[in-house]
CSV table of C-alpha atoms in Angstrom, one decimal:
chain,number,residue,atom,x,y,z
Q,1,MET,CA,0.0,0.0,0.0
Q,2,LYS,CA,1.3,3.5,-1.0
Q,3,LYS,CA,-0.3,6.4,0.8
Q,4,GLY,CA,-0.9,9.7,-1.0
Q,5,LEU,CA,-2.0,13.1,0.1
Q,6,VAL,CA,-3.5,15.6,-2.4
Q,7,LEU,CA,-3.7,19.2,-1.4
Q,8,GLU,CA,-5.9,21.5,-3.5
Q,9,GLY,CA,-5.0,25.2,-3.8
Q,10,GLY,CA,-7.2,28.2,-3.1
Q,11,ALA,CA,-4.9,31.0,-2.2
Q,12,MET,CA,-5.6,32.1,1.4
Q,13,ARG,CA,-8.1,29.2,1.8
Q,14,GLY,CA,-4.9,27.1,2.0
Q,15,LEU,CA,-4.6,28.2,5.7
Q,16,TRP,CA,-7.6,26.1,6.4
Q,17,THR,CA,-5.8,23.1,4.8
Q,18,ALA,CA,-2.7,24.0,6.9
Q,19,GLY,CA,-4.9,23.6,10.0
Q,20,VAL,CA,-5.9,20.1,8.9
Q,21,THR,CA,-2.4,19.0,8.0
Q,22,ASP,CA,-0.9,20.4,11.2
Q,23,VAL,CA,-3.3,18.2,13.2
Q,24,MET,CA,-2.2,15.3,11.0
Q,25,MET,CA,1.5,16.0,11.8
Q,26,GLU,CA,0.8,16.4,15.5
Q,27,ASN,CA,-0.8,12.9,15.5
Q,28,ASP,CA,2.1,11.3,13.7
Q,29,VAL,CA,0.3,10.7,10.4
Q,30,TRP,CA,2.8,10.5,7.5
Q,31,PRO,CA,1.9,9.7,3.9
Q,32,ASP,CA,4.4,8.4,1.4
Q,33,ALA,CA,3.7,11.2,-1.0
Q,34,LEU,CA,2.2,14.7,-1.0
Q,35,ILE,CA,1.1,16.4,-4.2
Q,36,GLY,CA,0.4,20.1,-3.7
Q,37,VAL,CA,-1.2,22.6,-6.0
Q,38,SER,CA,-0.7,26.4,-5.6
Q,39,ALA,CA,-1.3,27.2,-1.9
Q,40,GLY,CA,-1.4,23.4,-1.3
Q,41,ALA,CA,2.2,23.3,-2.4
Q,42,ALA,CA,3.4,26.6,-0.9
Q,43,PHE,CA,2.0,25.6,2.6
Q,44,GLY,CA,2.3,21.8,2.1
Q,45,CYS,CA,6.1,22.0,1.9
Q,46,ASN,CA,6.0,22.4,5.7
Q,47,TYR,CA,4.7,18.8,5.9
Q,48,LYS,CA,7.9,17.4,4.4
Q,49,SER,CA,9.9,19.7,6.7
Q,50,ARG,CA,7.7,18.6,9.6
Q,51,GLN,CA,7.1,22.2,10.8
Q,52,VAL,CA,3.8,22.4,12.5
Q,53,GLY,CA,2.4,25.9,12.7
Q,54,ARG,CA,4.9,27.5,10.3
Q,55,ALA,CA,2.4,28.5,7.5
Q,56,ILE,CA,0.0,30.3,9.8
Q,57,ARG,CA,2.8,31.9,11.8
Q,58,TYR,CA,4.6,33.7,9.0
Q,59,ASN,CA,1.4,34.6,7.2
Q,60,MET,CA,0.1,36.3,10.3
Q,61,ARG,CA,3.4,37.9,11.1
Q,62,PHE,CA,3.7,39.5,7.6
Q,63,ALA,CA,0.0,40.0,6.9
Q,64,LYS,CA,0.4,43.8,6.8
Q,65,ASP,CA,4.0,44.0,5.8
Q,66,ALA,CA,4.5,45.8,2.5
Q,67,ARG,CA,7.7,43.8,1.9
Q,68,TYR,CA,5.6,40.6,1.8
Q,69,SER,CA,2.6,41.4,-0.2
Q,70,GLY,CA,0.3,44.2,-1.4
Q,71,LEU,CA,-0.3,46.7,-4.2
Q,72,LYS,CA,3.1,48.3,-3.8
Q,73,SER,CA,4.7,44.9,-4.6
Q,74,LEU,CA,2.4,44.3,-7.5
Q,75,LEU,CA,3.2,47.7,-9.0
Q,76,THR,CA,6.9,47.6,-8.5
Q,77,THR,CA,7.7,44.0,-9.1
Q,78,GLY,CA,4.7,42.6,-11.0
Q,79,ASN,CA,3.9,40.2,-8.1
Q,80,TYR,CA,1.3,40.8,-5.4
Q,81,PHE,CA,3.2,38.4,-3.2
Q,82,ASN,CA,6.8,39.6,-3.3
Q,83,ALA,CA,8.9,36.9,-4.9
Q,84,GLU,CA,12.3,37.7,-3.4
Q,85,PHE,CA,11.1,38.5,0.2
Q,86,GLY,CA,8.5,35.8,0.5
Q,87,TYR,CA,10.4,32.9,-1.1
Q,88,HIS,CA,14.0,33.8,-0.6
Q,89,VAL,CA,14.3,35.9,2.5
Q,90,VAL,CA,11.6,34.8,4.9
Q,91,PRO,CA,12.6,31.1,4.9
Q,92,TYR,CA,16.2,31.9,5.6
Q,93,LYS,CA,16.0,35.0,7.9
Q,94,TYR,CA,12.6,35.4,9.6
Q,95,ASP,CA,10.9,32.1,9.9
Q,96,LEU,CA,13.6,29.5,9.2
Q,97,PHE,CA,12.6,26.6,6.9
Q,98,ASP,CA,14.1,23.3,8.1
Q,99,VAL,CA,16.1,22.5,5.0
Q,100,LYS,CA,17.8,19.5,6.6
Q,101,THR,CA,14.6,17.8,7.6
Q,102,PHE,CA,13.0,18.5,4.3
Q,103,GLU,CA,15.9,16.9,2.3
Q,104,GLN,CA,16.2,13.9,4.6
Q,105,ASN,CA,12.5,13.1,4.8
Q,106,PRO,CA,11.7,10.3,2.3
Q,107,LEU,CA,8.2,11.6,1.6
Q,108,THR,CA,7.9,12.4,-2.1
Q,109,PHE,CA,6.8,16.1,-2.5
Q,110,THR,CA,5.4,17.1,-5.8
Q,111,VAL,CA,4.4,20.6,-6.9
Q,112,VAL,CA,2.1,21.2,-9.8
Q,113,CYS,CA,2.6,24.1,-12.2
Q,114,THR,CA,1.2,25.1,-15.5
Q,115,ASP,CA,3.5,25.7,-18.5
Q,116,VAL,CA,2.2,28.9,-20.1
Q,117,GLU,CA,3.6,28.0,-23.6
Q,118,THR,CA,1.9,24.6,-23.8
Q,119,GLY,CA,-1.0,25.0,-21.4
Q,120,GLU,CA,-0.1,21.7,-19.9
Q,121,ALA,CA,0.4,20.6,-16.3
Q,122,VAL,CA,4.0,20.1,-15.1
Q,123,TYR,CA,4.7,17.9,-12.1
Q,124,HIS,CA,8.0,18.5,-10.3
Q,125,ASP,CA,9.4,16.4,-7.5
Q,126,MET,CA,11.1,18.7,-5.0
Q,127,ASN,CA,13.7,16.8,-3.1
Q,128,ARG,CA,16.1,19.6,-2.1
Q,129,VAL,CA,16.0,23.3,-1.3
Q,130,ASP,CA,17.9,25.8,-3.3
Q,131,TYR,CA,17.0,29.0,-5.3
Q,132,ASP,CA,15.6,27.1,-8.3
Q,133,GLU,CA,13.6,24.6,-6.3
Q,134,LEU,CA,11.9,27.5,-4.4
Q,135,GLU,CA,11.1,29.1,-7.7
Q,136,TRP,CA,9.2,25.9,-8.6
Q,137,LEU,CA,7.3,26.3,-5.4
Q,138,ARG,CA,6.6,30.0,-6.2
Q,139,ALA,CA,5.5,29.2,-9.7
Q,140,SER,CA,2.9,26.7,-8.5
Q,141,ALA,CA,1.3,29.5,-6.4
Q,142,SER,CA,1.6,32.3,-8.9
Q,143,MET,CA,-1.9,33.4,-9.8
Q,144,PRO,CA,-2.5,35.0,-13.2
Q,145,LEU,CA,-2.9,38.8,-13.1
Q,146,ALA,CA,-1.4,38.8,-9.6
Q,147,SER,CA,2.0,37.4,-10.7
Q,148,LYS,CA,4.5,37.6,-13.5
Q,149,VAL,CA,5.4,34.4,-15.4
Q,150,VAL,CA,8.0,32.5,-13.5
Q,151,GLU,CA,11.0,31.3,-15.5
Q,152,VAL,CA,12.8,28.3,-14.1
Q,153,GLN,CA,15.0,25.7,-15.6
Q,154,GLY,CA,14.0,26.5,-19.2
Q,155,ARG,CA,10.2,26.7,-18.5
Q,156,LYS,CA,7.7,29.5,-18.2
Q,157,LEU,CA,5.3,28.7,-15.5
Q,158,LEU,CA,2.2,29.9,-13.5
Q,159,ASP,CA,-0.4,28.6,-11.1
Q,160,GLY,CA,-0.7,24.8,-11.2
Q,161,GLY,CA,-4.4,25.0,-10.4
Q,162,VAL,CA,-5.1,26.2,-13.9
Q,163,SER,CA,-4.2,22.9,-15.5
Q,164,ASP,CA,-4.7,20.3,-12.7
Q,165,SER,CA,-6.5,21.7,-9.7
Q,166,ILE,CA,-7.1,18.4,-7.8
Q,167,PRO,CA,-4.4,15.9,-9.0
Q,168,LEU,CA,-5.9,12.8,-7.6
Q,169,GLU,CA,-5.8,11.0,-10.9
Q,170,TYR,CA,-2.2,11.8,-11.3
Q,171,CYS,CA,-1.5,10.5,-7.8
Q,172,GLU,CA,-3.2,7.2,-8.7
Q,173,ARG,CA,-1.2,6.9,-11.9
Q,174,ARG,CA,2.0,7.1,-9.9
Q,175,GLY,CA,0.9,4.1,-8.0
Q,176,TYR,CA,-0.5,5.6,-4.8
Q,177,ASP,CA,-3.5,3.5,-4.0
Q,178,ARG,CA,-4.6,4.8,-0.6
Q,179,ASN,CA,-5.2,8.5,-1.1
Q,180,ILE,CA,-6.6,11.4,0.9
Q,181,ALA,CA,-7.7,14.6,-0.9
Q,182,ILE,CA,-8.1,17.8,1.1
Q,183,LEU,CA,-10.3,20.2,-0.8
Q,184,THR,CA,-11.0,23.9,0.0
Q,185,GLN,CA,-14.5,24.1,-1.2
Q,186,PRO,CA,-17.6,22.6,0.5
Q,187,LYS,CA,-19.6,19.7,-1.0
Q,188,GLY,CA,-21.8,20.8,-3.8
Q,189,TYR,CA,-19.6,23.6,-5.0
Q,190,ARG,CA,-19.3,24.0,-8.8
Q,191,LYS,CA,-16.8,26.4,-10.4
Q,192,GLU,CA,-18.2,29.0,-12.9
Q,193,HIS,CA,-16.5,30.6,-15.9
Q,194,ASN,CA,-13.8,33.1,-14.9
Q,195,ARG,CA,-15.3,36.6,-15.2
Q,196,LEU,CA,-11.8,38.1,-15.5
Q,197,MET,CA,-11.1,36.4,-18.8
Q,198,PRO,CA,-11.1,39.7,-20.7
Q,199,LEU,CA,-8.3,41.0,-18.5
Q,200,MET,CA,-6.5,37.6,-18.7
Q,201,ARG,CA,-6.6,37.8,-22.6
Q,202,MET,CA,-5.0,41.3,-22.5
Q,203,SER,CA,-2.3,40.5,-20.0
Q,204,LEU,CA,-1.4,37.0,-21.3
Q,205,LYS,CA,-2.0,37.4,-25.1
Q,206,LYS,CA,1.5,36.0,-25.8
Q,207,TYR,CA,0.3,32.6,-24.5
Q,208,PRO,CA,-2.8,31.5,-26.4
Q,209,ARG,CA,-2.6,27.8,-25.2
Q,210,PHE,CA,-2.5,29.0,-21.6
Q,211,LEU,CA,-5.5,31.3,-22.3
Q,212,LYS,CA,-7.5,28.4,-23.7
Q,213,VAL,CA,-6.9,26.3,-20.6
Q,214,LEU,CA,-7.8,29.3,-18.4
Q,215,ASP,CA,-11.0,29.8,-20.4
Q,216,GLU,CA,-12.0,26.2,-19.9
Q,217,ARG,CA,-10.7,25.8,-16.3
Q,218,HIS,CA,-14.2,25.6,-14.8
Q,219,LEU,CA,-15.0,22.6,-17.0
Q,220,MET,CA,-11.8,20.8,-16.0
Q,221,TYR,CA,-12.3,21.6,-12.3
Q,222,ASN,CA,-15.9,20.4,-12.3
Q,223,ARG,CA,-14.9,17.1,-14.1
Q,224,GLN,CA,-12.2,16.6,-11.4
Q,225,LEU,CA,-14.9,17.2,-8.7
Q,226,ASP,CA,-16.9,14.4,-10.3
Q,227,TYR,CA,-13.8,12.1,-10.4
Q,228,VAL,CA,-13.1,12.8,-6.7
Q,229,ALA,CA,-16.7,12.1,-5.8
Q,230,GLN,CA,-16.6,8.8,-7.7
Q,231,ALA,CA,-13.3,7.8,-6.0
Q,232,GLU,CA,-14.8,8.7,-2.7
Q,233,GLN,CA,-17.9,6.6,-3.3
Q,234,GLU,CA,-15.8,3.6,-4.4
Q,235,GLY,CA,-13.6,3.9,-1.3
Q,236,ARG,CA,-10.5,4.8,-3.3
Q,237,CYS,CA,-10.1,8.1,-1.6
Q,238,LEU,CA,-10.9,9.8,1.7
Q,239,VAL,CA,-12.1,13.3,1.0
Q,240,ILE,CA,-11.8,16.1,3.6
Q,241,ARG,CA,-13.6,19.3,2.8
Q,242,PRO,CA,-15.0,22.3,4.7
Q,243,ASP,CA,-18.6,22.1,5.8
Q,244,GLU,CA,-19.3,25.5,4.4
Q,245,LYS,CA,-17.5,28.2,2.4
Q,246,ILE,CA,-14.2,29.2,4.1
Q,247,PRO,CA,-14.6,32.8,5.3
Q,248,ILE,CA,-11.6,34.3,3.5
Q,249,GLY,CA,-10.9,35.6,0.0
Q,250,HIS,CA,-7.9,34.9,-2.3
Q,251,ILE,CA,-6.1,37.7,-0.5
Q,252,SER,CA,-6.2,38.9,3.1
Q,253,HIS,CA,-4.2,41.2,5.3
Q,254,ASP,CA,-6.1,40.5,8.4
Q,255,PRO,CA,-4.2,38.3,10.9
Q,256,ARG,CA,-7.4,37.6,12.9
Q,257,GLN,CA,-9.2,36.4,9.8
Q,258,MET,CA,-6.2,34.2,9.0
Q,259,HIS,CA,-6.1,32.7,12.5
Q,260,LEU,CA,-9.9,32.0,12.4
Q,261,VAL,CA,-9.6,30.1,9.1
Q,262,TYR,CA,-6.6,28.1,10.4
Q,263,GLU,CA,-8.5,27.2,13.6
Q,264,LEU,CA,-11.5,26.1,11.5
Q,265,GLY,CA,-9.1,23.8,9.6
Q,266,ARG,CA,-7.7,22.4,12.9
Q,267,LYS,CA,-11.2,21.6,14.1
Q,268,THR,CA,-11.9,19.7,10.9
Q,269,GLY,CA,-8.6,17.9,11.3
Q,270,GLU,CA,-9.4,16.9,14.9
Q,271,LYS,CA,-12.8,15.7,13.7
Q,272,TYR,CA,-11.3,13.5,11.0
Q,273,ILE,CA,-8.1,12.4,12.6
Q,274,GLU,CA,-9.2,8.9,13.7
Q,275,LYS,CA,-10.8,8.4,10.3
Q,276,ILE,CA,-7.6,9.5,8.6
Q,277,ARG,CA,-5.5,7.2,10.7
Q,278,GLU,CA,-7.8,4.2,10.1
Q,279,TYR,CA,-8.0,4.9,6.4
Q,280,TYR,CA,-4.2,4.9,6.0
Q,281,GLN,CA,-3.8,1.8,8.1
Q,282,GLN,CA,-6.4,-0.3,6.3
């Protein structure tokens, strides 16, 4: 049996997921592989480094810090979340990332990105921590309009959620047969067509294949929801989702709101922890 953990994105909704995964770590629950998309990757890396509480800690600390995120960063760098400060200063200076534990942990950690030139999903196994590897992590969480295209190792990349929002099928193809998927939308949610497509077409006109995937993202996402529901019904996947809409937007500068969302995730984690343990042990 090979145990997989799939973490959907959702920008700041990812703090809810961090609450769930922190409870899992506290209860000594360790999958063989974690596949993270967007915020699921940016916060999920702390699972491989075994750092409970790190995601909520640095987000609350820098919530109102212009060096970390905001319109000033967007206007001056092209990235709402400052690339250099967030991914290459904070982990080494302000909230240390445990590089040694990350690199020694045998858990396979995969980040999902989207190649803007082909429109296809790119799956990258991150086994070490250096500048380029952290750029893969940043690329996975780089939302269109809020981020510049990330160029790393010969590829041009953006948000992995555009091409593979819930990579359960990919996880299964890699041989993981006991999978848990943590979603950030409640049961019954269906994605609608992106109302910002006119702006997307203007800002990303150099990448027509990426635009096509963006334009059809809601169709892909809803198909994946159906796939997850079928896997859940057949017992191939344990699905953990919020009971209702998570009370936070894609962007937040309110530490109290962040903490509330994180605590809601923890409550869900505590509610599910025995079921999670039993599912992985079956």
